[in-house]
Each structure stands twice: as structure tokens, then as C-alpha cells.
């Protein structure tokens, strides 16, 4: 099967925005003809429905025997054609007031049809003595076609039982009939004349009103069906276009992921195997040495071995951090989203660090209001974030200083933003500030601290240890939670790390991944 | 917008956007009920049995003071709010001249309202339109229900926001005209600025709008109608 052509431009729906609908689009001709026939049967008047262009869409029995006689010769034919052309094309005024239905009952006496002035544009006289009555077919206040009633002989009299046969023909044919064509077969014409349809004004008015109302319903339904099918088609095309685009994007993403996956497995395998395996041996042998498995150690030897062991531990930590960072960067880290009370995480963090804080003579505390909204996130990862930040703060804070963790709710929004009133309540964020009284970070360095392997200055590495991966990891983790992190200065001394993470909202179900879109896209 | 010089006719397309069941159709139904017989057309609802607003609703309104005057034809559309009908929403949005975002005031619907707004922005972008340039009003409907966002909060935010915000109980017809007139006003101003409609057709926009409001059965000057938005104490530069 060949692939269907992809629609490039969005489908345009003519019926919805474009031109007003045309009569021929809204009706089924055959069904309309059936309806017309039944109306003719009921009212005894010939009926024809014309499109806006003047073409006939449906008609009943049509012209009777008299018309056949008239059309036998050229002159009669011409005269008849002239009348019909007027009937088809003469412009009709729109119904003035036009509520939803297509036809407003005309007020006035029932005989108004005949009482109209000769200039009545809806009434056309034929030389046979018959008349045609035309009515506009309106849709959405526009004329889209016309109804032609006739030819019929106008007769006097009020409403009569529908379809009751008329016994008497009114008078005889007018002279104009024979004047139209000298070649006309007069005998045949006289015989045919009484067989013209006959109707009184009230009946014609009645028929017109009825037909207009019924047509209006048909047109409305037809238009509705037309729009429905157009919309259906358009929706399908549009959905198809969308699917094609999505498929393309998915395919690209899939290729990228495959590549990443290959790289990742290579890198991770290398790192964990090639580095960790020998390191494990070093650590194992170091431990055995320290335990005196190879004989008692001198004091110096014991001290050297201890250093080897500490540095090995540090190296292992570094390798693990590198692994972590590479996982985060390649998007293969698993983040499990649940609804989390951030206060609990902060309390945990402080509890964990309290022993080392006491040992260092640094005060550590936290402050989180009880009504703090939850966040959606991975508990382990967020714990890692705050533990890392607090640990850092502790590390750089001298004895007698303090480390303080504060959480609060804040809004993230800017005035004049489109849709602010709709969007603002969702922009609620939880802000956690990790405040220390340590050495601080000068302003120019504040953005750089989140770069991998960054150190404020080389000396601090030696003094404080660490390879500068912690904050790089922290930043990526915060971003994975749709959050932000930045550094401010503390007065008079120290640094403040400010983390903002979107608050979870009521309508979002817990454990939903919905507001955590592609984590590391 | 379609401009027919010979018929002196302007056709404007307005779209009522918003999450499912926020009251878009109710707005149209209310407008239909309020409009005079010579103004309103039939309200067309394209729906199926199992999915209430599968396609869209369409209400045509025609404002015309006297014979020979300019006819202002409004095509009022709603979109289906269900996420699945994104394609249909995009189609209905084609050629829109102005948009009313109908939001559900209930706190629980806050996310859906915002989602609808983001969806609107995205679908406009797909159609090559910029939300920032689109005449837009926001209606907070269902003010009669409990657990709704407070007027004070909405007012505060509306003040700081860009769009006029109206409160409504669409099922009772409250706030419906204000929203519509607010949208029509913004839309007219924008169309006039881009197409010099008033000049080309030698009409006065304010007269046209005042007349439209009358045809919807309100005698309040339309300036007062527009002022019934929430907040809005801050003067707005460039509407
Ligand atoms: N209480 C209340 N209900 C409303 C209001 N407006 C709409 N509704 C109801 O909300 C439901 C959805 O309304 P509808 O107009 O069909 O929403 P649509 O899907 O946006 O077109 C219906 O049951 C309405 O009766 C309102 O202002 N107050």
C-alpha cells in the first residue's frame, strides 16, 4: 500500500468560515422532488425549486397540456421562455424581519396575494392568463434560491378543502393567449386551457408558507449535516497530520535514545568496571594491611595505610558521583514521582547532619510552616539535594557558625503575562533556602558553582576535599523537578542556596507523572 | 474577518474556548435567549449522543440598525473541550478574530482552566497566530457554586494581568452580555486598527457596538458594560 499524501496545510472548511452554503449542497434533489410531488398533490399547484443560479433543483408534474400547445411553435416558445426567464431571475426582496425560521407569516388579509400592487415582484403574469408566484428561499439571512408556484389560474374564493377538485373553470382564455402566437392551434388551446391548475390566493399563500417552513428545517438540517461531515473529515485529516508529525518526532527520539543508550552502557560499563574493580582490590588489600594480615605495622606504616584507605574511599565516592551525573545527563536516571511533604525531608536532613554539626561546633536548624503544600518529586533524589546542600554549608561554615534551612511558599509570576489570572495559582512554588554563615561565594562565582568540577579556588579543594560534582548533580536534580536553584549572599557573611520547586496542586493526582514531563528531555 | 464592500457587511468570527463543561454552550444559549428575533440565527449544536460537544456550537448573530446600514455578522463558535478533540479545536480556531476563554470558577478546576489556556496558545501557534496579538477576554463562570476562587483573588490577579476578566453565571444569563460585549469591543478595536473598518465603511465603531448591545436587550451604555469586569482599576495601555 502506498502511503497517502500527507496534508501539509490545515484543512480548510468552506462551510464553516467561507462562502455561505449553496442550496444544491444542502438538499438531496431526488428526495426534494418526492416532497414537492406530495405538496402538489395536496395543494393542486405546480411547484418548482430553483437554485441561486436559477437552475431547477426539483419540480413536480410541471407544465400542463396548455403549455405543450403554446410551445409547439417558435413565437409561443419565445413568449413562454421570456416569462420563465423573469420568473427565474427577477430579484426578490428578502423577507424583512427574519427570525430563526425561514418564513415569517405575512400579516394582512388572506387575499393579500391578489391584493398586491401589479408591481409585486413575487407575482408574474403569463399571457395565458395564468400566474407564477415566486418566493425567496433564505438561509442565514441570505437568498440562496427560490420557490416557483404555478402556472395556475387565480380564482376567487376563500379557503377550500385541500385538494377538493374545482368543478368550474373561471371564464375562458384571454385574448393575449392567441395574440402570443398566430400559429397556435386554437382549438387545442381552448380545450387545454381549463385543465390549468387553479388556486385561490389563500391556498397559494398557505402553500408558500408551508413549503418555506419545511424547506427551512430541511436546509438547517442539511447545513448541520454538511458541517458535521466537513468537520469530521477535517478532524481526521488533522489528526492524521498530527500523528505523522508525532511519529516522526518519536522516531527521532528513539534513534537518539538508542545512541545514548549505547554510549551510556559503554561509558558506565567502563567507569564501573575499569575503575571500580581495581579500586576495590586496592581497598581490600589496604584493609588487610591495616588489620595486620601481612604482619604488624610500624606507626608510620599504619598512618600511610590509613591515608591510602581514606583517599581510596574518596576516589570511590567520586566515581559513584560521576556515575550519578552521567546517568542524570543521559536521562537514564529513574525518578519516581510521589506527593512529598518537603518539611519531612528537611527534618530528616537536619537529623542526619546533627551529629557532625555538633562535632564541628556549628548550629543546625530548620523551619517549615506546617501548612506547606507538597511537591511532586522523587523522595530519594530530593533528600539527596538537601543533604548535599546542607552538608556543603556545614563544610564551609567555621565553628560557632550556623546552618539554617527555611521553607516557605512563594509565587513565580510576572505582571502582564498572558492568561495570568488562569495560570498564576498554578505557579505556586516551594522555596527552600539553605543559609550558612561560612566563607560565602563572591558574586561573579555564583553561577559557576553549579558547573561540574568547579572549585571556588584550588586551595579549598585541599582544605575541604571533594571534586566539585555535588552541586552539578544538585542542579540537575532540581531541574528534573521543574525547579530552579541559585545562590545569594548572606549578610554579613555566608551563602544562601535558594531552591524553588513547583508545589503540587489539588487536582493533580498523586503518583501522576503528568506534571513531570520528560524528565531530562 | 470577511469584508463585503458591496453588501456593506462585516463578518467576524468569535470563538468561546475553554475546558469541557465550563459553560461555553450555556453562554451561547443565554445570548441566543437575550438576542432579539431579528438579530439571532438558529443555534446549531453539532453533537453526538455519547459525547456532548463533539464538534462545536455555532450561533450566528446579525446586527444591523436600519436597511442600508452596515451589517455586522457575528459567527459565534464553541470548541469541544475534551482533550481528545484537539484537532477539532484547531480547526474551529482557524480565522478566529477574537476569543473568550470560559473558565470554571471552582478551585478544583484551576488546573483544567490553565490547561485549556495553554492548549489555546499552542493551537493558535499551530495556526500561525500569536496569542499576545489575539483579542482575548476571560470569563470565570459558575459563580453560583461553592468552593470557587474568590472575587478578591481574581480581582487582584486580573489587575495585574493583561486580559479583561468577567464573572458569570451563564445558566442564569449573568455576565454573559458583559463578556460578549467585552470581546466584541476588543475585537472591533483590533480589526479597526488593522483594516481601518470604520473609515472604509464610514461608520462609528462605538455606535455600532452600542447598537449591538441594544439588540441584546441591554440599554446600559456599553462603556458601563465593559467596566463590569473584575479588577481593571489599572488603566490599560493599548487595549
Ligand atoms: N451552577 C452552574 N452551572 C453551570 C453554569 N454554566 C454552565 N453550567 C452547567 O455546566 C454544565 C456544562 O455546561 P455547558 O455549557 O454545556 O459547557 P460546555 O461544555 O463548556 O459547553 C451544564 O450542566 C450546565 O448546566 C453556571 O454558571 N452555574
PDB file of C-alpha atoms and ligand atoms in Angstrom, chain B residues 16-29 52-53 57 78-82 102 104 106 139-146 168-174, ligand 1:
ATOM      1  CA  UNK B  16     -15.618  30.548  23.004  1.00  0.00           C
ATOM      2  CA  UNK B  17     -12.761  28.391  24.217  1.00  0.00           C
ATOM      3  CA  UNK B  18     -12.300  26.536  27.481  1.00  0.00           C
ATOM      4  CA  UNK B  19     -12.227  23.209  29.252  1.00  0.00           C
ATOM      5  CA  UNK B  20     -15.040  20.696  28.839  1.00  0.00           C
ATOM      6  CA  UNK B  21     -18.234  21.642  30.654  1.00  0.00           C
ATOM      7  CA  UNK B  22     -17.071  25.096  31.685  1.00  0.00           C
ATOM      8  CA  UNK B  23     -20.239  26.644  30.261  1.00  0.00           C
ATOM      9  CA  UNK B  24     -19.384  27.641  26.709  1.00  0.00           C
ATOM     10  CA  UNK B  25     -22.617  26.333  25.261  1.00  0.00           C
ATOM     11  CA  UNK B  26     -24.536  27.858  28.164  1.00  0.00           C
ATOM     12  CA  UNK B  27     -23.115  31.233  27.166  1.00  0.00           C
ATOM     13  CA  UNK B  28     -24.352  30.784  23.615  1.00  0.00           C
ATOM     14  CA  UNK B  29     -27.722  29.578  24.782  1.00  0.00           C
ATOM     15  CA  UNK B  52     -21.942  16.071  24.356  1.00  0.00           C
ATOM     16  CA  UNK B  53     -19.914  18.656  22.494  1.00  0.00           C
ATOM     17  CA  UNK B  57     -21.846  25.019  18.538  1.00  0.00           C
ATOM     18  CA  UNK B  78     -17.637  26.988  20.815  1.00  0.00           C
ATOM     19  CA  UNK B  79     -14.966  24.337  20.770  1.00  0.00           C
ATOM     20  CA  UNK B  80     -15.144  20.841  22.234  1.00  0.00           C
ATOM     21  CA  UNK B  81     -13.200  20.946  25.494  1.00  0.00           C
ATOM     22  CA  UNK B  82     -12.246  17.301  25.773  1.00  0.00           C
ATOM     23  CA  UNK B 102     -14.645  30.413  29.594  1.00  0.00           C
ATOM     24  CA  UNK B 104     -14.919  27.220  35.599  1.00  0.00           C
ATOM     25  CA  UNK B 106     -14.317  26.150  41.056  1.00  0.00           C
ATOM     26  CA  UNK B 139     -14.808  34.667  31.946  1.00  0.00           C
ATOM     27  CA  UNK B 140     -14.997  32.965  35.312  1.00  0.00           C
ATOM     28  CA  UNK B 141     -18.284  31.140  35.079  1.00  0.00           C
ATOM     29  CA  UNK B 142     -20.343  29.220  37.640  1.00  0.00           C
ATOM     30  CA  UNK B 143     -20.044  31.919  40.287  1.00  0.00           C
ATOM     31  CA  UNK B 144     -23.101  30.368  41.955  1.00  0.00           C
ATOM     32  CA  UNK B 145     -21.266  27.226  43.004  1.00  0.00           C
ATOM     33  CA  UNK B 146     -19.437  26.658  46.304  1.00  0.00           C
ATOM     34  CA  UNK B 168     -20.667  34.953  35.144  1.00  0.00           C
ATOM     35  CA  UNK B 169     -23.436  32.544  35.914  1.00  0.00           C
ATOM     36  CA  UNK B 170     -24.077  31.553  32.337  1.00  0.00           C
ATOM     37  CA  UNK B 171     -27.044  29.352  33.137  1.00  0.00           C
ATOM     38  CA  UNK B 172     -28.800  32.404  34.592  1.00  0.00           C
ATOM     39  CA  UNK B 173     -27.539  34.709  31.876  1.00  0.00           C
ATOM     40  CA  UNK B 174     -25.480  36.796  34.306  1.00  0.00           C
TER      41      UNK B 174
HETATM   42  N1  LIG C   1     -24.196  26.053  38.536  1.00  0.00           N
HETATM   43  C1  LIG C   1     -23.852  26.432  37.288  1.00  0.00           C
HETATM   44  N2  LIG C   1     -23.801  25.511  36.329  1.00  0.00           N
HETATM   45  C2  LIG C   1     -23.462  25.899  35.082  1.00  0.00           C
HETATM   46  C3  LIG C   1     -23.159  27.260  34.790  1.00  0.00           C
HETATM   47  N3  LIG C   1     -22.850  27.334  33.483  1.00  0.00           N
HETATM   48  C4  LIG C   1     -22.950  26.083  32.978  1.00  0.00           C
HETATM   49  N4  LIG C   1     -23.337  25.208  33.946  1.00  0.00           N
HETATM   50  C5  LIG C   1     -23.563  23.770  33.817  1.00  0.00           C
HETATM   51  O1  LIG C   1     -22.361  23.134  33.448  1.00  0.00           O
HETATM   52  C6  LIG C   1     -22.611  22.084  32.532  1.00  0.00           C
HETATM   53  C7  LIG C   1     -21.822  22.280  31.280  1.00  0.00           C
HETATM   54  O2  LIG C   1     -22.244  23.452  30.611  1.00  0.00           O
HETATM   55  P1  LIG C   1     -22.047  23.634  29.057  1.00  0.00           P
HETATM   56  O3  LIG C   1     -22.470  24.998  28.699  1.00  0.00           O
HETATM   57  O4  LIG C   1     -22.670  22.515  28.312  1.00  0.00           O
HETATM   58  O5  LIG C   1     -20.464  23.504  28.973  1.00  0.00           O
HETATM   59  P2  LIG C   1     -19.505  23.435  27.687  1.00  0.00           P
HETATM   60  O6  LIG C   1     -19.033  22.042  27.611  1.00  0.00           O
HETATM   61  O7  LIG C   1     -18.412  24.380  28.044  1.00  0.00           O
HETATM   62  O8  LIG C   1     -20.273  23.894  26.501  1.00  0.00           O
HETATM   63  C8  LIG C   1     -24.102  22.075  32.291  1.00  0.00           C
HETATM   64  O9  LIG C   1     -24.659  21.098  33.134  1.00  0.00           O
HETATM   65  C9  LIG C   1     -24.546  23.457  32.707  1.00  0.00           C
HETATM   66  O10 LIG C   1     -25.859  23.452  33.186  1.00  0.00           O
HETATM   67  C10 LIG C   1     -23.229  28.219  35.854  1.00  0.00           C
HETATM   68  O11 LIG C   1     -22.970  29.416  35.694  1.00  0.00           O
HETATM   69  N5  LIG C   1     -23.572  27.742  37.081  1.00  0.00           N
END
